[in-house]
Each structure stands twice: as C-alpha cells, then as structure tokens.
Coordinates of C-alpha atoms in Angstrom, one line a residue:
M1 CA 0.0 0.0 0.0
D2 CA 2.8 2.4 0.9
K3 CA 4.6 1.7 -2.4
K4 CA 1.4 2.5 -4.2
L5 CA 0.9 5.8 -2.4
H6 CA 4.5 6.7 -3.1
Y7 CA 4.0 5.9 -6.8
V8 CA 0.8 8.1 -6.9
K9 CA 2.6 11.0 -5.2
K10 CA 5.5 10.8 -7.7
E11 CA 3.1 10.7 -10.6
L12 CA 1.2 13.7 -9.3
L13 CA 4.5 15.7 -8.9
R14 CA 5.4 14.8 -12.5
R15 CA 2.1 16.0 -13.7
E16 CA 2.0 19.2 -11.6
I17 CA 5.6 20.4 -12.3
P18 CA 6.6 20.1 -15.9
P19 CA 10.3 19.8 -16.7
V20 CA 10.3 23.3 -18.2
L21 CA 9.1 24.8 -15.0
L22 CA 11.8 22.9 -13.0
V23 CA 14.5 24.3 -15.3
L24 CA 13.1 27.8 -14.8
L25 CA 13.0 27.3 -11.1
L26 CA 16.6 26.2 -11.1
L27 CA 17.6 29.2 -13.1
A28 CA 15.8 31.5 -10.7
V29 CA 17.7 29.9 -7.8
L30 CA 21.0 30.4 -9.6
L31 CA 20.2 34.0 -10.4
L32 CA 19.2 34.7 -6.8
S33 CA 22.5 33.2 -5.6
F34 CA 24.4 35.4 -7.9
L35 CA 22.5 38.5 -6.8
L36 CA 23.1 37.7 -3.2
Y37 CA 26.8 37.2 -3.8
M38 CA 27.1 40.5 -5.5
H39 CA 25.1 42.2 -2.7
L40 CA 27.3 40.7 0.0
N41 CA 30.5 41.5 -1.9
N42 CA 29.6 45.2 -1.8
F43 CA 29.8 45.5 1.9
S44 CA 32.3 42.9 2.9
V45 CA 36.1 42.5 3.0
T46 CA 37.1 39.5 0.9
T47 CA 40.9 39.7 1.0
G48 CA 43.6 40.2 3.7
Q49 CA 43.7 43.9 2.9
P50 CA 41.0 46.2 4.5
D51 CA 38.6 48.0 2.3
V52 CA 39.1 51.7 1.7
D53 CA 35.9 53.8 2.1
S54 CA 35.5 55.8 -1.1
S55 CA 33.7 58.6 0.8
L56 CA 36.8 59.2 3.0
C57 CA 38.9 62.3 2.3
P58 CA 42.7 62.3 2.0
F59 CA 44.7 62.1 5.2
G60 CA 44.3 65.2 7.4
Y61 CA 40.9 66.0 5.9
F62 CA 37.3 65.2 6.6
R63 CA 33.8 65.5 5.1
L64 CA 30.8 65.9 7.4
G65 CA 27.0 65.9 6.9
P66 CA 25.9 67.8 3.8
L67 CA 29.3 69.2 3.1
K68 CA 30.5 68.1 -0.3
N69 CA 34.1 69.3 -0.1
C70 CA 36.8 67.9 2.3
S71 CA 37.9 70.2 5.1
P72 CA 41.2 70.1 6.9
W73 CA 41.2 68.7 10.4
L74 CA 40.3 71.5 12.8
S75 CA 43.3 73.1 14.6
C76 CA 43.5 74.2 18.3
E77 CA 42.4 77.7 17.2
A78 CA 39.5 76.5 15.2
I79 CA 38.3 74.2 18.0
N80 CA 38.5 77.0 20.6
T81 CA 36.7 79.5 18.5
E82 CA 34.2 77.5 16.3
V83 CA 33.2 74.6 18.5
R84 CA 30.6 75.1 21.3
K85 CA 30.1 72.6 24.1
L86 CA 26.5 71.7 24.8
K87 CA 26.5 69.0 27.5
C88 CA 28.6 66.1 28.9
V89 CA 27.3 62.8 27.5
G90 CA 29.9 60.4 28.9
E91 CA 33.0 59.9 31.0
G92 CA 35.5 57.2 31.3
A93 CA 38.9 56.7 33.0
V94 CA 40.7 58.6 30.3
K95 CA 38.2 61.0 28.7
K96 CA 35.2 63.2 29.2
V97 CA 32.9 63.4 26.1
F98 CA 30.8 66.4 25.4
L99 CA 28.0 66.8 22.8
S100 CA 29.1 69.9 21.0
E101 CA 28.2 72.0 17.9
W102 CA 30.3 73.1 14.9
K103 CA 28.8 75.1 12.1
E104 CA 25.3 73.7 12.9
N105 CA 26.6 70.1 13.0
K106 CA 26.5 68.0 16.2
V107 CA 30.0 66.7 17.0
S108 CA 31.7 64.9 19.9
L109 CA 34.4 66.7 21.9
S110 CA 36.6 64.5 24.0
Q111 CA 38.9 65.9 26.7
L112 CA 41.4 64.4 29.0
A113 CA 39.7 63.4 32.3
N114 CA 42.8 62.2 34.3
S115 CA 46.2 63.9 34.0
E116 CA 47.9 60.7 35.0
L117 CA 46.6 59.1 31.8
K118 CA 48.0 61.5 29.3
E119 CA 49.9 58.8 27.5
D120 CA 46.8 56.7 27.0
F121 CA 44.9 59.8 25.6
L122 CA 47.7 60.6 23.2
H123 CA 48.0 57.0 22.1
G124 CA 44.3 57.0 21.3
L125 CA 44.7 60.1 19.3
K126 CA 47.7 58.6 17.4
M127 CA 45.6 55.5 16.6
L128 CA 42.6 57.6 15.5
K129 CA 44.7 59.6 13.1
S130 CA 46.5 56.5 11.6
L131 CA 43.5 54.2 11.3
Q132 CA 40.9 56.5 9.6
S133 CA 38.8 54.1 7.6
K134 CA 35.2 52.9 7.2
Y135 CA 35.6 51.0 10.5
V136 CA 36.7 53.9 12.7
V137 CA 34.8 56.9 13.9
R138 CA 35.6 60.0 11.8
L139 CA 38.2 62.4 13.1
L140 CA 37.3 66.1 12.6
G141 CA 40.2 67.7 14.5
Y142 CA 42.4 67.7 17.6
C143 CA 44.5 69.9 19.9
E144 CA 47.3 67.9 21.3
K145 CA 48.6 70.6 23.7
Q146 CA 45.1 70.9 25.2
F147 CA 44.3 67.2 25.1
T148 CA 41.2 67.6 23.0
I149 CA 39.8 65.4 20.2
L150 CA 36.9 66.2 17.9
T151 CA 35.0 63.4 16.2
Q152 CA 31.7 62.8 14.4
Y153 CA 28.7 62.5 16.7
H154 CA 26.5 59.4 16.5
P155 CA 23.2 60.0 18.4
L156 CA 22.5 56.3 19.0
G157 CA 25.5 56.0 21.2
S158 CA 27.5 53.0 22.1
L159 CA 26.6 49.3 21.5
K160 CA 25.6 49.0 25.2
S161 CA 22.2 50.6 24.2
L162 CA 21.6 48.3 21.2
N163 CA 18.7 46.3 22.7
E164 CA 17.1 49.4 24.1
M165 CA 17.2 51.1 20.7
L166 CA 15.8 48.0 18.9
D167 CA 12.9 48.1 21.4
L168 CA 11.8 51.6 20.3
P169 CA 8.9 51.6 17.8
R170 CA 10.9 53.4 15.1
Y171 CA 13.6 50.7 15.1
K172 CA 11.5 47.6 15.8
G173 CA 11.5 46.7 12.0
L174 CA 15.3 46.3 12.3
N175 CA 15.1 43.9 15.2
T176 CA 15.6 40.8 13.0
W177 CA 18.1 38.0 12.9
H178 CA 19.4 39.4 9.6
R179 CA 20.1 42.9 10.8
R180 CA 21.6 41.6 14.1
F181 CA 23.8 39.2 12.3
M182 CA 25.0 42.1 10.0
L183 CA 26.1 44.0 13.1
A184 CA 28.1 40.9 14.3
I185 CA 29.7 40.8 10.8
D186 CA 30.6 44.5 11.2
Y187 CA 32.2 43.8 14.6
V188 CA 34.3 40.9 13.2
S189 CA 35.3 43.0 10.2
I190 CA 36.6 45.7 12.6
I191 CA 38.6 43.0 14.5
H192 CA 40.0 41.8 11.2
Y193 CA 40.9 45.4 10.3
L194 CA 42.8 45.9 13.6
H195 CA 44.7 42.6 13.1
N196 CA 45.7 43.7 9.6
S197 CA 46.0 47.5 10.1
P198 CA 48.4 49.8 8.4
L199 CA 50.4 49.9 11.6
G200 CA 50.5 46.1 12.0
T201 CA 48.6 43.7 14.3
L202 CA 46.8 45.6 17.0
V203 CA 45.0 44.0 20.0
M204 CA 41.8 45.4 21.4
C205 CA 42.8 45.5 25.1
D206 CA 39.9 47.4 26.5
S207 CA 37.8 44.2 26.4
N208 CA 37.9 42.5 29.8
D209 CA 34.1 42.0 30.0
L210 CA 31.2 42.3 27.6
D211 CA 30.1 45.8 28.8
K212 CA 33.6 47.1 28.3
V213 CA 33.7 45.7 24.8
L214 CA 30.4 47.2 23.9
S215 CA 31.4 50.7 25.2
Q216 CA 34.3 50.8 22.7
Y217 CA 32.0 50.8 19.7
L218 CA 29.3 53.1 18.3
L219 CA 26.1 52.3 16.6
T220 CA 25.5 54.6 13.5
S221 CA 22.1 55.9 12.5
D222 CA 22.1 53.5 9.5
F223 CA 22.8 50.6 11.9
H224 CA 26.4 49.8 11.4
V225 CA 29.2 49.5 13.9
L226 CA 32.3 51.8 14.3
V227 CA 35.1 51.4 16.7
N228 CA 35.4 54.6 18.8
D229 CA 37.8 54.1 21.6
L230 CA 41.4 53.3 20.6
D231 CA 43.3 54.2 23.8
A232 CA 44.5 50.6 24.4
L233 CA 45.7 49.1 21.2
P234 CA 49.1 47.6 21.7
L235 CA 51.1 46.2 18.7
V236 CA 52.0 42.5 18.3
N237 CA 55.0 41.7 16.2
K238 CA 55.6 37.9 16.3
S239 CA 58.6 38.0 13.9
A240 CA 60.3 40.3 16.3
G241 CA 59.1 38.4 19.4
R242 CA 56.9 41.2 20.5
L243 CA 53.8 40.2 22.3
V244 CA 51.4 42.2 24.6
K245 CA 49.8 42.3 28.0
C246 CA 46.5 44.2 28.5
G247 CA 47.3 46.3 31.5
H248 CA 49.4 45.6 34.6
R249 CA 46.7 44.1 36.9
E250 CA 45.5 40.6 37.2
L251 CA 42.5 39.7 35.0
Q252 CA 39.8 37.3 36.0
G253 CA 36.6 35.8 34.8
E254 CA 35.5 33.6 31.8
F255 CA 35.2 36.4 29.3
V256 CA 38.9 37.0 28.9
A257 CA 41.0 34.4 27.1
P258 CA 42.7 31.6 29.2
E259 CA 46.2 33.0 28.4
Q260 CA 45.2 36.3 30.0
L261 CA 44.6 34.6 33.4
W262 CA 47.3 34.3 36.0
P263 CA 48.8 30.8 35.3
Y264 CA 50.5 30.0 38.6
G265 CA 47.5 29.5 40.9
E266 CA 46.2 31.2 44.0
E267 CA 49.2 30.2 46.1
V268 CA 51.5 32.5 44.1
P269 CA 50.7 36.2 44.4
F270 CA 50.2 38.0 41.1
E271 CA 53.2 39.8 39.8
D272 CA 53.1 41.7 36.5
D273 CA 56.7 40.8 35.7
L274 CA 55.9 37.1 35.9
M275 CA 52.8 37.3 33.8
P276 CA 53.4 35.8 30.3
P277 CA 52.5 38.0 27.3
Y278 CA 50.1 36.9 24.6
D279 CA 49.0 37.8 21.0
E280 CA 45.9 38.9 19.1
K281 CA 44.1 35.6 19.5
T282 CA 42.7 36.9 22.7
D283 CA 40.3 39.0 20.5
I284 CA 39.2 35.8 18.7
W285 CA 38.3 34.1 22.0
K286 CA 35.8 36.9 22.8
I287 CA 34.0 36.9 19.4
P288 CA 31.4 34.2 20.2
D289 CA 30.3 36.1 23.4
V290 CA 30.0 39.4 21.6
S291 CA 28.2 37.8 18.7
N292 CA 25.8 36.1 21.0
F293 CA 24.9 39.6 22.4
F294 CA 24.3 40.9 18.9
L295 CA 22.1 38.0 17.9
G296 CA 19.8 38.5 20.9
H297 CA 16.7 36.3 21.1
V298 CA 14.7 37.3 18.1
E299 CA 13.0 34.8 15.7
G300 CA 15.7 33.0 13.6
S301 CA 18.6 33.9 15.9
D302 CA 18.9 30.3 17.2
I303 CA 19.2 29.0 13.6
V304 CA 22.1 31.5 13.1
R305 CA 23.7 30.2 16.3
F306 CA 23.4 26.6 15.1
H307 CA 25.3 27.5 11.9
L308 CA 27.9 29.4 13.9
F309 CA 28.5 26.5 16.3
D310 CA 31.6 25.1 14.6
I311 CA 33.5 28.4 14.0
H312 CA 32.6 29.5 17.6
A313 CA 33.9 26.3 19.0
A314 CA 37.1 26.9 17.2
C315 CA 37.3 30.4 18.6
K316 CA 37.1 28.9 22.1
K317 CA 40.1 26.6 21.7
K318 CA 42.2 26.8 24.8
N319 CA 45.4 26.8 22.7
P320 CA 45.6 30.3 21.0
A321 CA 47.5 28.8 18.0
E322 CA 44.5 26.6 17.3
R323 CA 42.0 29.4 17.0
P324 CA 41.1 30.8 13.6
S325 CA 42.2 34.1 12.3
A326 CA 39.8 37.0 12.2
Q327 CA 39.8 36.6 8.4
M328 CA 38.6 33.0 8.7
V329 CA 35.9 34.0 11.2
M330 CA 34.7 36.9 8.9
D331 CA 34.7 34.7 5.8
T332 CA 32.7 32.0 7.6
Y333 CA 30.2 34.6 8.9
R334 CA 29.6 35.9 5.4
K335 CA 29.2 32.4 3.9
I336 CA 26.6 31.6 6.6
L337 CA 24.7 34.8 5.9
T338 CA 24.7 34.1 2.2
L339 CA 23.3 30.6 2.9
L340 CA 20.6 31.8 5.3
L341 CA 19.5 34.6 3.0
R342 CA 19.2 32.2 0.1
E343 CA 17.1 29.8 2.2
A344 CA 14.9 32.6 3.5
A345 CA 14.3 33.9 0.0
M346 CA 13.4 30.4 -1.4
P347 CA 12.2 28.4 1.6
G348 CA 10.7 25.5 -0.3
T349 CA 13.3 25.2 -3.1
R350 CA 15.2 22.2 -1.8
E351 CA 12.0 20.2 -1.4
M352 CA 10.5 21.2 -4.7
L353 CA 13.7 20.1 -6.5

C-alpha cells in the first residue's frame, strides 16, 4: 500500500511540475544566488587587505554631513573659536565626552579626564589619526597641547544601548536576525581590520568584559558598527618576538582568554613581571560572546547560532594557536549569511527540486 501511495505522489508531482518549470525554477535559484553574492560582496572584505571607504577624504581632511568638499582637520584655534560645548554625554577613565556643535553640526568633543593618563589619551589620538577608515569613527580635528579630540557625533551612542534602541517603535522593524547578524559581521570586520591594520597587528585590550567591549563601539544611524575608543591598542610583532599584556593588573573571569589569566594558581601572588604575554588571538576568544549579544533572542537567531557553532567552538580553543584568524571568522560569517538569505528567499526550493 505504501509503495502504491509513493507511486501516486510521484506521478502527481510529475504532472504538476513540468520539466520546463523545473528548469526555470533552477535558473531562478542560480540568479538569486548570484545577486546575493554581488550584494554581499559590496559590503564585505574579501581579502587580507582592508577596504578603503571611497567617501573618505585624504589624510588630514574630513567630510561631514551635507558638506560636499573635504575640510582640513580643525586646529586648536578652530576648535577653541568655532566649537561650542552643549553637555557632557559620557565619562571614562581617560576622557570626558561632550556633545558639541560646529557650524550647525553636532559633534563629539573629548577631553582628558585624568592627567595621569596623558599617554593613553595621546596613544588613542595617534591610533585615531592613523586608522581612519570605514571601520573607525571619523576624526574632525584635535588639539594635542590641550588634550582635545573632535569626532563625528553618533546619536544612537555605544553598542551598550543596542537592545534598548531596537525596542523603540521606530527601530522595531530592524530587530531581525538578519540585521543583528549584520552587526556581528561589522564587529568581526573591525577586529580583522585591527589585526591587519596599516600599523601592524593591533590587539583590542579594552575588552575585559562584555560591557567594556560594547562601550568601545558606536552604533551609527544606519545601523552599522564603528570602533570609537582606541586608547588601548598595543602592537603585536611575532617575527620580532613582541607580544602584549593588557594592563598591569590581574585579569579574572571567563570572558577573557585563558592565556590572559594568572597561570600560577592562588598560592602564588600576582606579579606583572611574571605574567606571560600573549597575542591577538585573545580577541578571537571573545568573538562568540560578543556575537551572542548581537544576535539576541529574536526569531531566527537560534538558527544562526546553530550554523555558527563550529566556528565559535574553534574560537574557544584553549590553545591560542588553534583558534582561527579574524579573516577566517569573517569569511565563515559571510558564507553563513549568504546561505541563510538564500534559504529565506526560497524556503521550499530544496523540497521542490
């Protein structure tokens, strides 16, 4: 009886779907795959070299808002006379940040908050100048002698407020697995850029817990991610035997990589001089936890997590040398996005064929 029913179903399928229609359906799937590939290729980095944003001005210049022409970075005099402070919108260990105004444009004015951290402030300024790209907040000017930095203002603030923003009625339409996964891809792309920067391999050291990581990045009005805080970006140079340590205090907890923990047990008091250094693979260890935050608990996010399981397991290898590079993680993320978009666009394709 079962064989007979199977035969009847097969005959019905043959009658309902002519061969010409199957060919057309297959061509449609191939066309859709090509269009998805082209779309993803427009926003992603496909090689070891970072993309250059065509909207960026030459070094030492910026373009802001409706301005068509590039303007030189504002000098001390211009900042003092043309920029007006409005209110303090944030304060960290190194900087105070003020919402300010320049020629009817909202801007962010950062000033040194602790005189003992001048070197950190100036290091952040050096990184900001050297790393201007599509991944980094736009520098508008600075005054080194007054410890002042002027950058583009992003009203949505840091990534710490992401879930609150997506709960607002005007942004609820963006609260999807697709948009959230795109933010995770932005984040991994920034890590890839820092690991392959014009200055060499840089490690994001201000990342000892999830909140600290999220505070280092901004959410743009068109829902992309930019790195904003570059005060703690030490350089790794393996060929010269140069590794790094993130600060001089003992780190604890499961969020930091195993190699960042004191290796000699509680019976031996922590000493910075005895703490072994490490490399950029500490950033890789943290990617699954940050991506998990991005994905949230919306419909479809668990399917994304399922597809990410293998690459995230690799990121959590105890031996840093066994973890993938940021390039490998980024490529895997993009392949999974392509696959999921294709399946979402043609949900019944596999069964019909």
